[in-house]
Amino acid sequence: MNRQRLLENFLQYVRVESTANPDASGYPSSPGQRELGRLLAEQLAELPLEDVHQDEHGLVWATIPATAGRAGGQAAGGPAAGGPAAGGQAAGGSGPATVALIAHLDTSPEAAGKNVRPQVIESYAGGDIELESGAKIAVDAAPELRELVGHTLITSDGTTLLGGDDKAGVAIIMELARHLSEHPELPHGPVKILFTCDEEIGRGTEKIDLQKLNATVAYTIDGGGAGELDVETFSADAMKVAFTGRNIHPAIAKDRMVNALRAASEFVASLPRDRQAPEVTDGRDGFVHPYHFEGGVGRAEVRLLLRSFDTAELERQAAEVRAAVDRTQQAFPGLDCQIEVTRQYRNLKEGLQKLPEAVQLARQAMLNLGRKCEETIIRGGTDGSQLTEKGLPTPNLSSGQHNIHSLHEFASLDEMVAAVEHLVELLRLWKTEY
Ligand SMILES: [Zn+2]
């Protein structure tokens, strides 16, 4: 493991502006993602890898071939009997498990990502971190700093994101590829590397060809801190309610006007606020979240997010919204209401159950390294939620990111090193035939 090289590569990657653009229709949504991908493809091509290329969508692909004794048909793990059926792998295919490692090239549009000037704090001594901009990363606001004394931390200068989400994941995978190529004695089956685009704007899996990836299991390297294993996400639907009223000059509106704006307002006000709302829920509690409102007298529209770890609860949430719409319609005779429900993603846990090794081996690898492992839940979705739903079980692994999507973002080099070590051990454990 080359800690200094990992750091220098991370610093190089965060300097490439690759902020996703939610208003762009092209793919990827910003040219910097393609630029960073090109750089990575060039660096990967210098290693003894196979199939290194950047595809027409900007995604970067590479294969680390299996080490001797782990190639198809002669896996060290013995015969395939009893192995679980994996959705990502071609049916009936027999060979060692192919593990895909995935990170995303884009950064969040929620804060500036241009002219990132990373600052390195060697051997963090504790206490608040002063940024060049004069801002401070306060321990009170980021209590995990107490656990990171002695670590090498990287921040921005306080005027931009750092971009550790997910360039920490990118740098971890790149160091792993370099480390494995220098250490052919470390055993592993075939490993696929995939760098994706536009994860931050919900389009991270759009261009992934799962047949081309042909993996048994995948891991996104996009989690916070260290030692966490994200094994559950929300299940998610979106709802749109359109209210159509009747507009007419207010001077002659008596008994004729139907005000859609007023109706939509009453509808929103009638939704629960003391329960099932993001402002009052945490942990395992789901919510209904009206997040967008637009309109006038003639027409108004409300958009809502439904979120729950229990997929069946989405139905109950939708029913509650429909009931509120019905009550509004009754209160405003002549009002027309249209409801649209869009399926978004499903709890990772459901799809992971078909390949329990995906989580078991990730946990075992941490324990083998003498580390603690915490299984965690995400109050949101990951690219893994979508990949898992499509048949490729994909938990999310820690990558040393902290305070993401914020000017106070930072990353821990020590945790990134730990993530590479974890992957080396995890790949060693994946030896069963599938
Ligand atoms: Zn991310």
Tab-separated table of C-alpha atoms and ligand atoms in Angstrom:
chain	number	residue	atom	x	y	z
A	1	MET	CA	0.000	0.000	0.000
A	2	ASN	CA	1.430	3.360	-0.990
A	3	ARG	CA	-0.132	5.918	1.307
A	4	GLN	CA	1.658	8.886	-0.239
A	5	ARG	CA	0.622	7.859	-3.755
A	6	LEU	CA	-2.981	7.464	-2.618
A	7	LEU	CA	-2.888	10.980	-1.157
A	8	GLU	CA	-1.305	12.530	-4.253
A	9	ASN	CA	-3.794	10.870	-6.558
A	10	PHE	CA	-6.701	12.002	-4.415
A	11	LEU	CA	-5.388	15.575	-4.514
A	12	GLN	CA	-5.036	15.340	-8.289
A	13	TYR	CA	-8.594	14.051	-8.747
A	14	VAL	CA	-10.288	16.639	-6.521
A	15	ARG	CA	-8.660	19.428	-8.547
A	16	VAL	CA	-10.583	18.364	-11.656
A	17	GLU	CA	-13.912	20.190	-11.595
A	18	SER	CA	-16.606	17.576	-12.171
A	19	THR	CA	-19.712	19.078	-10.595
A	20	ALA	CA	-22.889	17.469	-11.918
A	21	ASN	CA	-25.290	19.878	-13.617
A	22	PRO	CA	-28.949	19.121	-12.832
A	23	ASP	CA	-30.105	21.475	-15.609
A	24	ALA	CA	-28.162	19.820	-18.426
A	25	SER	CA	-29.854	17.195	-20.551
A	26	GLY	CA	-26.664	15.694	-22.023
A	27	TYR	CA	-24.776	12.786	-20.518
A	28	PRO	CA	-22.595	13.232	-18.633
A	29	SER	CA	-24.080	16.518	-17.474
A	30	SER	CA	-20.723	18.323	-17.280
A	31	PRO	CA	-17.502	18.064	-19.335
A	32	GLY	CA	-15.240	17.691	-16.286
A	33	GLN	CA	-16.596	14.194	-15.607
A	34	ARG	CA	-15.393	13.098	-19.016
A	35	GLU	CA	-12.050	14.824	-18.402
A	36	LEU	CA	-11.524	13.085	-15.058
A	37	GLY	CA	-12.583	9.792	-16.626
A	38	ARG	CA	-10.036	10.243	-19.413
A	39	LEU	CA	-7.281	10.848	-16.849
A	40	LEU	CA	-8.270	7.709	-14.919
A	41	ALA	CA	-8.451	5.595	-18.069
A	42	GLU	CA	-4.934	6.754	-18.980
A	43	GLN	CA	-3.641	5.859	-15.526
A	44	LEU	CA	-5.388	2.471	-15.565
A	45	ALA	CA	-3.966	1.729	-19.013
A	46	GLU	CA	-0.457	1.933	-17.543
A	47	LEU	CA	-1.278	-1.050	-15.307
A	48	PRO	CA	-1.506	-4.663	-16.410
A	49	LEU	CA	-5.303	-4.550	-16.661
A	50	GLU	CA	-7.711	-5.678	-19.379
A	51	ASP	CA	-10.416	-3.850	-21.328
A	52	VAL	CA	-9.503	-0.389	-20.067
A	53	HIS	CA	-11.712	2.131	-21.834
A	54	GLN	CA	-13.941	5.147	-21.454
A	55	ASP	CA	-17.255	4.447	-23.174
A	56	GLU	CA	-19.337	6.893	-25.223
A	57	HIS	CA	-21.242	7.985	-22.085
A	58	GLY	CA	-18.068	8.861	-20.179
A	59	LEU	CA	-18.086	5.762	-17.949
A	60	VAL	CA	-14.676	4.191	-17.332
A	61	TRP	CA	-14.312	0.412	-17.349
A	62	ALA	CA	-11.410	-1.913	-16.563
A	63	THR	CA	-10.878	-5.525	-15.543
A	64	ILE	CA	-8.250	-6.771	-13.128
A	65	PRO	CA	-7.719	-10.351	-14.262
A	66	ALA	CA	-7.930	-13.121	-11.676
A	67	THR	CA	-4.680	-14.244	-10.092
A	68	ALA	CA	-3.280	-17.697	-10.803
A	69	GLY	CA	-5.546	-20.377	-9.400
A	70	ARG	CA	-8.564	-18.053	-9.285
A	71	ALA	CA	-9.431	-18.049	-12.960
A	72	GLY	CA	-12.576	-19.687	-14.339
A	73	GLY	CA	-13.024	-23.387	-13.642
A	74	GLN	CA	-10.219	-23.710	-11.103
A	75	ALA	CA	-11.235	-21.438	-8.299
A	76	ALA	CA	-9.606	-22.106	-4.966
A	77	GLY	CA	-13.009	-22.220	-3.290
A	78	GLY	CA	-13.857	-25.646	-4.644
A	79	PRO	CA	-16.936	-26.830	-6.530
A	80	ALA	CA	-19.929	-24.606	-7.070
A	81	ALA	CA	-22.335	-26.864	-5.212
A	82	GLY	CA	-24.563	-24.853	-2.922
A	83	GLY	CA	-23.508	-21.475	-4.265
A	84	PRO	CA	-26.339	-18.969	-4.531
A	85	ALA	CA	-27.709	-17.928	-7.880
A	86	ALA	CA	-26.554	-14.443	-8.710
A	87	GLY	CA	-28.576	-12.146	-10.922
A	88	GLY	CA	-25.707	-10.173	-12.422
A	89	GLN	CA	-23.824	-13.161	-13.694
A	90	ALA	CA	-24.956	-14.910	-16.851
A	91	ALA	CA	-27.299	-17.713	-15.865
A	92	GLY	CA	-25.634	-21.080	-15.754
A	93	GLY	CA	-22.188	-19.505	-15.915
A	94	SER	CA	-19.646	-21.226	-13.785
A	95	GLY	CA	-16.472	-19.552	-12.650
A	96	PRO	CA	-15.182	-17.596	-9.717
A	97	ALA	CA	-17.254	-14.705	-8.413
A	98	THR	CA	-16.651	-11.517	-10.357
A	99	VAL	CA	-16.601	-8.530	-8.023
A	100	ALA	CA	-17.343	-5.038	-9.378
A	101	LEU	CA	-16.038	-1.957	-7.566
A	102	ILE	CA	-17.887	1.248	-8.361
A	103	ALA	CA	-17.310	4.934	-7.620
A	104	HIS	CA	-18.749	8.066	-9.191
A	105	LEU	CA	-16.826	10.814	-10.987
A	106	ASP	CA	-19.235	13.692	-10.426
A	107	THR	CA	-19.557	15.853	-7.345
A	108	SER	CA	-22.622	17.428	-5.787
A	109	PRO	CA	-24.053	20.582	-7.377
A	110	GLU	CA	-25.045	21.768	-3.901
A	111	ALA	CA	-21.741	23.634	-3.504
A	112	ALA	CA	-19.080	24.990	-5.848
A	113	GLY	CA	-16.551	22.498	-7.211
A	114	LYS	CA	-14.394	24.786	-9.362
A	115	ASN	CA	-10.815	25.660	-8.387
A	116	VAL	CA	-10.727	23.214	-5.500
A	117	ARG	CA	-7.610	23.933	-3.441
A	118	PRO	CA	-7.194	20.934	-1.146
A	119	GLN	CA	-5.450	21.499	2.180
A	120	VAL	CA	-3.651	18.632	3.893
A	121	ILE	CA	-3.499	18.469	7.674
A	122	GLU	CA	-0.825	15.981	8.704
A	123	SER	CA	-1.431	14.299	12.032
A	124	TYR	CA	-4.553	16.204	13.035
A	125	ALA	CA	-4.087	17.370	16.627
A	126	GLY	CA	-7.770	17.718	17.496
A	127	GLY	CA	-9.925	20.802	17.923
A	128	ASP	CA	-11.719	22.988	15.401
A	129	ILE	CA	-10.167	23.163	11.943
A	130	GLU	CA	-9.541	26.664	10.576
A	131	LEU	CA	-9.985	26.887	6.832
A	132	GLU	CA	-8.187	29.430	4.648
A	133	SER	CA	-11.458	31.203	3.939
A	134	GLY	CA	-11.696	31.995	7.653
A	135	ALA	CA	-14.490	29.472	8.153
A	136	LYS	CA	-14.155	26.722	10.698
A	137	ILE	CA	-14.996	23.028	10.796
A	138	ALA	CA	-16.183	22.877	14.388
A	139	VAL	CA	-15.845	19.728	16.447
A	140	ASP	CA	-19.314	20.389	17.857
A	141	ALA	CA	-20.762	20.237	14.361
A	142	ALA	CA	-18.622	17.237	13.335
A	143	PRO	CA	-18.135	15.205	16.526
A	144	GLU	CA	-16.515	12.357	14.572
A	145	LEU	CA	-13.398	14.574	14.493
A	146	ARG	CA	-12.754	13.406	18.059
A	147	GLU	CA	-12.090	9.918	16.696
A	148	LEU	CA	-9.761	11.191	13.989
A	149	VAL	CA	-6.952	12.693	16.073
A	150	GLY	CA	-3.628	11.668	14.486
A	151	HIS	CA	-5.183	11.123	11.056
A	152	THR	CA	-4.128	12.931	7.908
A	153	LEU	CA	-7.171	14.999	6.973
A	154	ILE	CA	-7.884	16.795	3.724
A	155	THR	CA	-10.189	19.818	3.501
A	156	SER	CA	-10.945	22.421	0.842
A	157	ASP	CA	-9.950	26.048	1.448
A	158	GLY	CA	-13.515	26.649	2.600
A	159	THR	CA	-14.789	28.274	-0.593
A	160	THR	CA	-15.613	25.029	-2.438
A	161	LEU	CA	-16.503	21.435	-1.854
A	162	LEU	CA	-13.587	19.099	-1.386
A	163	GLY	CA	-15.192	16.460	-3.597
A	164	GLY	CA	-14.246	13.505	-1.405
A	165	ASP	CA	-17.732	12.349	-2.363
A	166	ASP	CA	-16.804	10.393	-4.325
A	167	LYS	CA	-13.210	11.047	-5.333
A	168	ALA	CA	-12.208	9.279	-2.141
A	169	GLY	CA	-13.894	6.193	-3.628
A	170	VAL	CA	-12.164	6.798	-6.966
A	171	ALA	CA	-8.728	7.175	-5.326
A	172	ILE	CA	-9.296	4.043	-3.197
A	173	ILE	CA	-10.123	1.924	-6.240
A	174	MET	CA	-7.152	3.343	-8.178
A	175	GLU	CA	-4.751	2.582	-5.318
A	176	LEU	CA	-6.219	-0.907	-5.041
A	177	ALA	CA	-5.612	-1.493	-8.774
A	178	ARG	CA	-2.009	-0.293	-8.464
A	179	HIS	CA	-1.421	-2.285	-5.286
A	180	LEU	CA	-2.774	-5.521	-6.757
A	181	SER	CA	-0.701	-5.093	-9.919
A	182	GLU	CA	2.425	-4.717	-7.752
A	183	HIS	CA	1.475	-7.707	-5.582
A	184	PRO	CA	0.475	-10.623	-7.790
A	185	GLU	CA	0.788	-12.858	-4.712
A	186	LEU	CA	-2.453	-11.356	-3.307
A	187	PRO	CA	-5.157	-13.779	-4.471
A	188	HIS	CA	-8.399	-12.593	-6.047
A	189	GLY	CA	-10.895	-13.537	-8.729
A	190	PRO	CA	-11.802	-11.254	-11.640
A	191	VAL	CA	-12.398	-7.672	-10.519
A	192	LYS	CA	-14.301	-5.117	-12.574
A	193	ILE	CA	-13.641	-1.435	-12.071
A	194	LEU	CA	-16.400	0.967	-13.039
A	195	PHE	CA	-16.405	4.750	-12.657
A	196	THR	CA	-19.855	6.237	-13.244
A	197	CYS	CA	-21.213	9.707	-13.989
A	198	ASP	CA	-24.031	11.882	-12.630
A	199	GLU	CA	-24.737	9.919	-9.448
A	200	GLU	CA	-25.479	13.143	-7.592
A	201	ILE	CA	-28.377	13.992	-9.887
A	202	GLY	CA	-29.936	10.530	-9.769
A	203	ARG	CA	-28.600	9.331	-13.115
A	204	GLY	CA	-25.678	7.238	-11.900
A	205	THR	CA	-26.911	3.872	-13.111
A	206	GLU	CA	-28.617	5.061	-16.281
A	207	LYS	CA	-25.768	4.078	-18.605
A	208	ILE	CA	-24.511	0.975	-16.804
A	209	ASP	CA	-24.778	-2.082	-19.011
A	210	LEU	CA	-25.134	-4.907	-16.495
A	211	GLN	CA	-24.506	-7.595	-19.082
A	212	LYS	CA	-21.266	-5.948	-20.036
A	213	LEU	CA	-20.309	-5.673	-16.364
A	214	ASN	CA	-21.225	-9.331	-15.882
A	215	ALA	CA	-20.506	-9.277	-12.156
A	216	THR	CA	-21.705	-11.545	-9.362
A	217	VAL	CA	-21.672	-8.786	-6.773
A	218	ALA	CA	-20.770	-5.096	-6.705
A	219	TYR	CA	-19.710	-2.630	-4.037
A	220	THR	CA	-20.089	1.121	-4.288
A	221	ILE	CA	-17.163	2.805	-2.503
A	222	ASP	CA	-19.147	5.856	-1.530
A	223	GLY	CA	-19.906	5.622	2.184
A	224	GLY	CA	-18.930	7.859	5.088
A	225	GLY	CA	-16.136	7.351	7.606
A	226	ALA	CA	-14.714	3.883	8.173
A	227	GLY	CA	-15.967	0.461	9.124
A	228	GLU	CA	-19.522	1.024	7.995
A	229	LEU	CA	-21.455	-1.254	5.744
A	230	ASP	CA	-24.586	0.332	4.289
A	231	VAL	CA	-27.027	-2.528	3.917
A	232	GLU	CA	-30.369	-0.722	3.815
A	233	THR	CA	-31.714	2.288	2.006
A	234	PHE	CA	-35.133	3.836	1.835
A	235	SER	CA	-37.702	2.552	-0.589
A	236	ALA	CA	-38.847	5.561	-2.561
A	237	ASP	CA	-41.696	6.788	-4.723
A	238	ALA	CA	-42.478	10.288	-5.969
A	239	MET	CA	-45.955	11.806	-6.299
A	240	LYS	CA	-47.243	14.706	-8.297
A	241	VAL	CA	-50.641	16.229	-7.649
A	242	ALA	CA	-52.014	18.661	-10.231
A	243	PHE	CA	-54.999	20.835	-9.257
A	244	THR	CA	-56.957	22.434	-12.076
A	245	GLY	CA	-59.295	25.222	-11.046
A	246	ARG	CA	-61.273	27.790	-13.010
A	247	ASN	CA	-59.832	31.252	-13.497
A	248	ILE	CA	-61.953	34.287	-14.207
A	249	HIS	CA	-61.635	38.015	-13.514
A	250	PRO	CA	-61.979	38.438	-9.733
A	251	ALA	CA	-64.556	41.195	-10.277
A	252	ILE	CA	-67.039	38.676	-11.608
A	253	ALA	CA	-65.754	35.579	-9.815
A	254	LYS	CA	-68.645	35.025	-7.418
A	255	ASP	CA	-69.769	31.374	-7.607
A	256	ARG	CA	-67.651	30.918	-10.723
A	257	MET	CA	-63.976	30.987	-9.743
A	258	VAL	CA	-62.281	27.826	-8.484
A	259	ASN	CA	-58.868	28.823	-7.096
A	260	ALA	CA	-56.370	25.997	-7.626
A	261	LEU	CA	-53.687	27.837	-5.657
A	262	ARG	CA	-55.920	28.036	-2.606
A	263	ALA	CA	-56.879	24.382	-2.971
A	264	ALA	CA	-53.254	23.256	-3.295
A	265	SER	CA	-52.335	25.298	-0.228
A	266	GLU	CA	-55.071	23.675	1.829
A	267	PHE	CA	-53.974	20.274	0.582
A	268	VAL	CA	-50.365	20.844	1.712
A	269	ALA	CA	-51.519	22.304	5.042
A	270	SER	CA	-53.662	19.221	5.654
A	271	LEU	CA	-50.728	16.785	5.412
A	272	PRO	CA	-49.390	15.568	8.769
A	273	ARG	CA	-46.638	17.703	10.252
A	274	ASP	CA	-46.212	16.076	13.673
A	275	ARG	CA	-45.476	12.638	12.226
A	276	GLN	CA	-44.388	11.220	8.831
A	277	ALA	CA	-42.611	14.490	7.996
A	278	PRO	CA	-38.856	14.814	7.441
A	279	GLU	CA	-38.700	17.623	10.015
A	280	VAL	CA	-39.814	15.288	12.808
A	281	THR	CA	-38.473	11.860	11.804
A	282	ASP	CA	-35.139	10.100	11.914
A	283	GLY	CA	-33.762	6.575	12.223
A	284	ARG	CA	-36.167	4.055	10.745
A	285	ASP	CA	-39.175	6.349	10.421
A	286	GLY	CA	-40.307	7.211	6.923
A	287	PHE	CA	-41.972	10.365	5.692
A	288	VAL	CA	-44.123	12.154	3.138
A	289	HIS	CA	-42.297	15.266	1.983
A	290	PRO	CA	-43.985	17.990	-0.094
A	291	TYR	CA	-40.940	19.658	-1.657
A	292	HIS	CA	-42.117	21.646	-4.627
A	293	PHE	CA	-45.082	23.971	-5.109
A	294	GLU	CA	-45.989	26.027	-8.148
A	295	GLY	CA	-49.050	27.467	-9.735
A	296	GLY	CA	-51.759	30.101	-9.888
A	297	VAL	CA	-55.519	30.318	-9.856
A	298	GLY	CA	-56.035	28.170	-12.928
A	299	ARG	CA	-53.599	25.420	-12.107
A	300	ALA	CA	-51.301	24.450	-9.256
A	301	GLU	CA	-48.955	21.554	-8.780
A	302	VAL	CA	-47.442	19.941	-5.696
A	303	ARG	CA	-44.655	17.372	-5.803
A	304	LEU	CA	-43.983	15.011	-2.947
A	305	LEU	CA	-41.462	12.367	-1.955
A	306	LEU	CA	-42.569	9.175	-0.211
A	307	ARG	CA	-39.877	7.447	1.803
A	308	SER	CA	-39.873	4.351	4.000
A	309	PHE	CA	-37.611	1.425	4.841
A	310	ASP	CA	-40.754	-0.703	4.605
A	311	THR	CA	-41.766	-0.828	0.955
A	312	ALA	CA	-45.351	-1.723	1.869
A	313	GLU	CA	-45.615	1.540	3.787
A	314	LEU	CA	-45.235	3.503	0.539
A	315	GLU	CA	-48.736	2.290	-0.355
A	316	ARG	CA	-50.120	3.560	2.933
A	317	GLN	CA	-48.369	6.898	2.466
A	318	ALA	CA	-49.786	7.222	-1.044
A	319	ALA	CA	-53.251	6.354	0.281
A	320	GLU	CA	-52.948	9.099	2.882
A	321	VAL	CA	-52.004	11.616	0.192
A	322	ARG	CA	-54.923	10.473	-1.977
A	323	ALA	CA	-57.306	10.895	0.964
A	324	ALA	CA	-56.031	14.455	1.470
A	325	VAL	CA	-56.575	15.150	-2.235
A	326	ASP	CA	-60.137	13.773	-1.990
A	327	ARG	CA	-60.920	16.020	0.968
A	328	THR	CA	-59.555	19.026	-0.946
A	329	GLN	CA	-61.649	18.177	-3.962
A	330	GLN	CA	-64.782	17.974	-1.822
A	331	ALA	CA	-63.992	21.361	-0.291
A	332	PHE	CA	-63.587	22.979	-3.720
A	333	PRO	CA	-66.465	21.963	-5.997
A	334	GLY	CA	-65.440	22.146	-9.644
A	335	LEU	CA	-61.775	21.439	-8.848
A	336	ASP	CA	-60.078	18.750	-10.929
A	337	CYS	CA	-57.233	16.723	-9.384
A	338	GLN	CA	-54.756	14.458	-11.134
A	339	ILE	CA	-52.410	12.222	-9.166
A	340	GLU	CA	-49.266	10.641	-10.571
A	341	VAL	CA	-47.069	8.164	-8.681
A	342	THR	CA	-43.572	7.397	-9.949
A	343	ARG	CA	-41.572	4.455	-8.680
A	344	GLN	CA	-38.061	5.564	-7.694
A	345	TYR	CA	-36.031	2.864	-5.929
A	346	ARG	CA	-36.393	0.055	-3.397
A	347	ASN	CA	-34.674	-0.788	-0.123
A	348	LEU	CA	-31.307	-2.366	-0.818
A	349	LYS	CA	-32.017	-5.002	1.813
A	350	GLU	CA	-34.647	-6.736	-0.303
A	351	GLY	CA	-32.257	-7.500	-3.147
A	352	LEU	CA	-29.272	-8.266	-0.915
A	353	GLN	CA	-31.159	-11.188	0.614
A	354	LYS	CA	-30.634	-13.244	-2.509
A	355	LEU	CA	-26.845	-13.089	-2.102
A	356	PRO	CA	-26.174	-12.944	1.648
A	357	GLU	CA	-22.409	-13.299	1.022
A	358	ALA	CA	-22.383	-9.752	-0.345
A	359	VAL	CA	-22.737	-8.453	3.202
A	360	GLN	CA	-21.309	-11.430	5.107
A	361	LEU	CA	-17.945	-11.352	3.341
A	362	ALA	CA	-17.660	-7.563	3.624
A	363	ARG	CA	-18.245	-7.909	7.357
A	364	GLN	CA	-15.864	-10.871	7.645
A	365	ALA	CA	-13.128	-8.915	5.851
A	366	MET	CA	-13.378	-6.136	8.451
A	367	LEU	CA	-13.298	-8.620	11.315
A	368	ASN	CA	-10.299	-10.422	9.790
A	369	LEU	CA	-8.456	-7.094	9.858
A	370	GLY	CA	-9.298	-6.745	13.532
A	371	ARG	CA	-11.663	-3.857	12.939
A	372	LYS	CA	-15.183	-3.185	14.052
A	373	CYS	CA	-17.936	-3.373	11.497
A	374	GLU	CA	-21.203	-1.560	11.801
A	375	GLU	CA	-24.134	-2.315	9.546
A	376	THR	CA	-25.870	0.945	8.809
A	377	ILE	CA	-28.977	2.234	7.114
A	378	ILE	CA	-29.163	5.200	4.749
A	379	ARG	CA	-32.084	7.598	4.825
A	380	GLY	CA	-31.835	7.940	1.078
A	381	GLY	CA	-30.837	5.887	-1.913
A	382	THR	CA	-27.545	4.874	-3.462
A	383	ASP	CA	-26.605	3.725	-6.916
A	384	GLY	CA	-26.523	0.374	-5.157
A	385	SER	CA	-30.267	0.537	-4.453
A	386	GLN	CA	-30.921	0.671	-8.183
A	387	LEU	CA	-28.289	-1.875	-9.194
A	388	THR	CA	-29.508	-4.275	-6.521
A	389	GLU	CA	-33.059	-3.908	-7.742
A	390	LYS	CA	-31.886	-4.723	-11.256
A	391	GLY	CA	-30.344	-7.944	-9.949
A	392	LEU	CA	-26.786	-7.017	-8.987
A	393	PRO	CA	-26.444	-7.053	-5.173
A	394	THR	CA	-24.524	-3.866	-4.284
A	395	PRO	CA	-23.853	-2.792	-0.680
A	396	ASN	CA	-22.062	0.515	-0.035
A	397	LEU	CA	-18.681	0.662	1.716
A	398	SER	CA	-16.978	3.376	3.779
A	399	SER	CA	-14.507	5.593	1.975
A	400	GLY	CA	-13.358	8.194	4.505
A	401	GLN	CA	-15.806	10.911	3.419
A	402	HIS	CA	-17.147	13.385	5.984
A	403	ASN	CA	-19.511	16.398	5.970
A	404	ILE	CA	-20.355	15.723	2.340
A	405	HIS	CA	-22.084	18.248	0.058
A	406	SER	CA	-20.773	21.056	2.264
A	407	LEU	CA	-17.983	23.654	2.198
A	408	HIS	CA	-16.922	22.019	5.485
A	409	GLU	CA	-16.320	18.708	3.806
A	410	PHE	CA	-13.214	16.720	4.717
A	411	ALA	CA	-11.704	13.306	4.106
A	412	SER	CA	-9.399	11.081	6.163
A	413	LEU	CA	-6.402	9.584	4.368
A	414	ASP	CA	-6.092	6.969	7.115
A	415	GLU	CA	-9.662	5.840	6.501
A	416	MET	CA	-9.014	5.718	2.758
A	417	VAL	CA	-5.972	3.500	3.376
A	418	ALA	CA	-8.144	1.324	5.627
A	419	ALA	CA	-10.687	1.057	2.803
A	420	VAL	CA	-8.030	-0.218	0.374
A	421	GLU	CA	-6.897	-2.803	2.948
A	422	HIS	CA	-10.501	-3.848	3.428
A	423	LEU	CA	-10.961	-4.356	-0.318
A	424	VAL	CA	-7.791	-6.471	-0.574
A	425	GLU	CA	-9.118	-8.772	2.147
A	426	LEU	CA	-12.649	-8.766	0.737
A	427	LEU	CA	-11.410	-9.806	-2.724
A	428	ARG	CA	-9.391	-12.585	-1.120
A	429	LEU	CA	-12.530	-13.911	0.578
A	430	TRP	CA	-14.605	-13.969	-2.648
A	431	LYS	CA	-13.427	-17.235	-4.042
A	432	THR	CA	-16.526	-19.335	-4.366
A	433	GLU	CA	-17.534	-20.437	-7.832
A	434	TYR	CA	-20.782	-19.153	-9.319
B	1	ZN	ZN	-21.425	9.868	-3.426
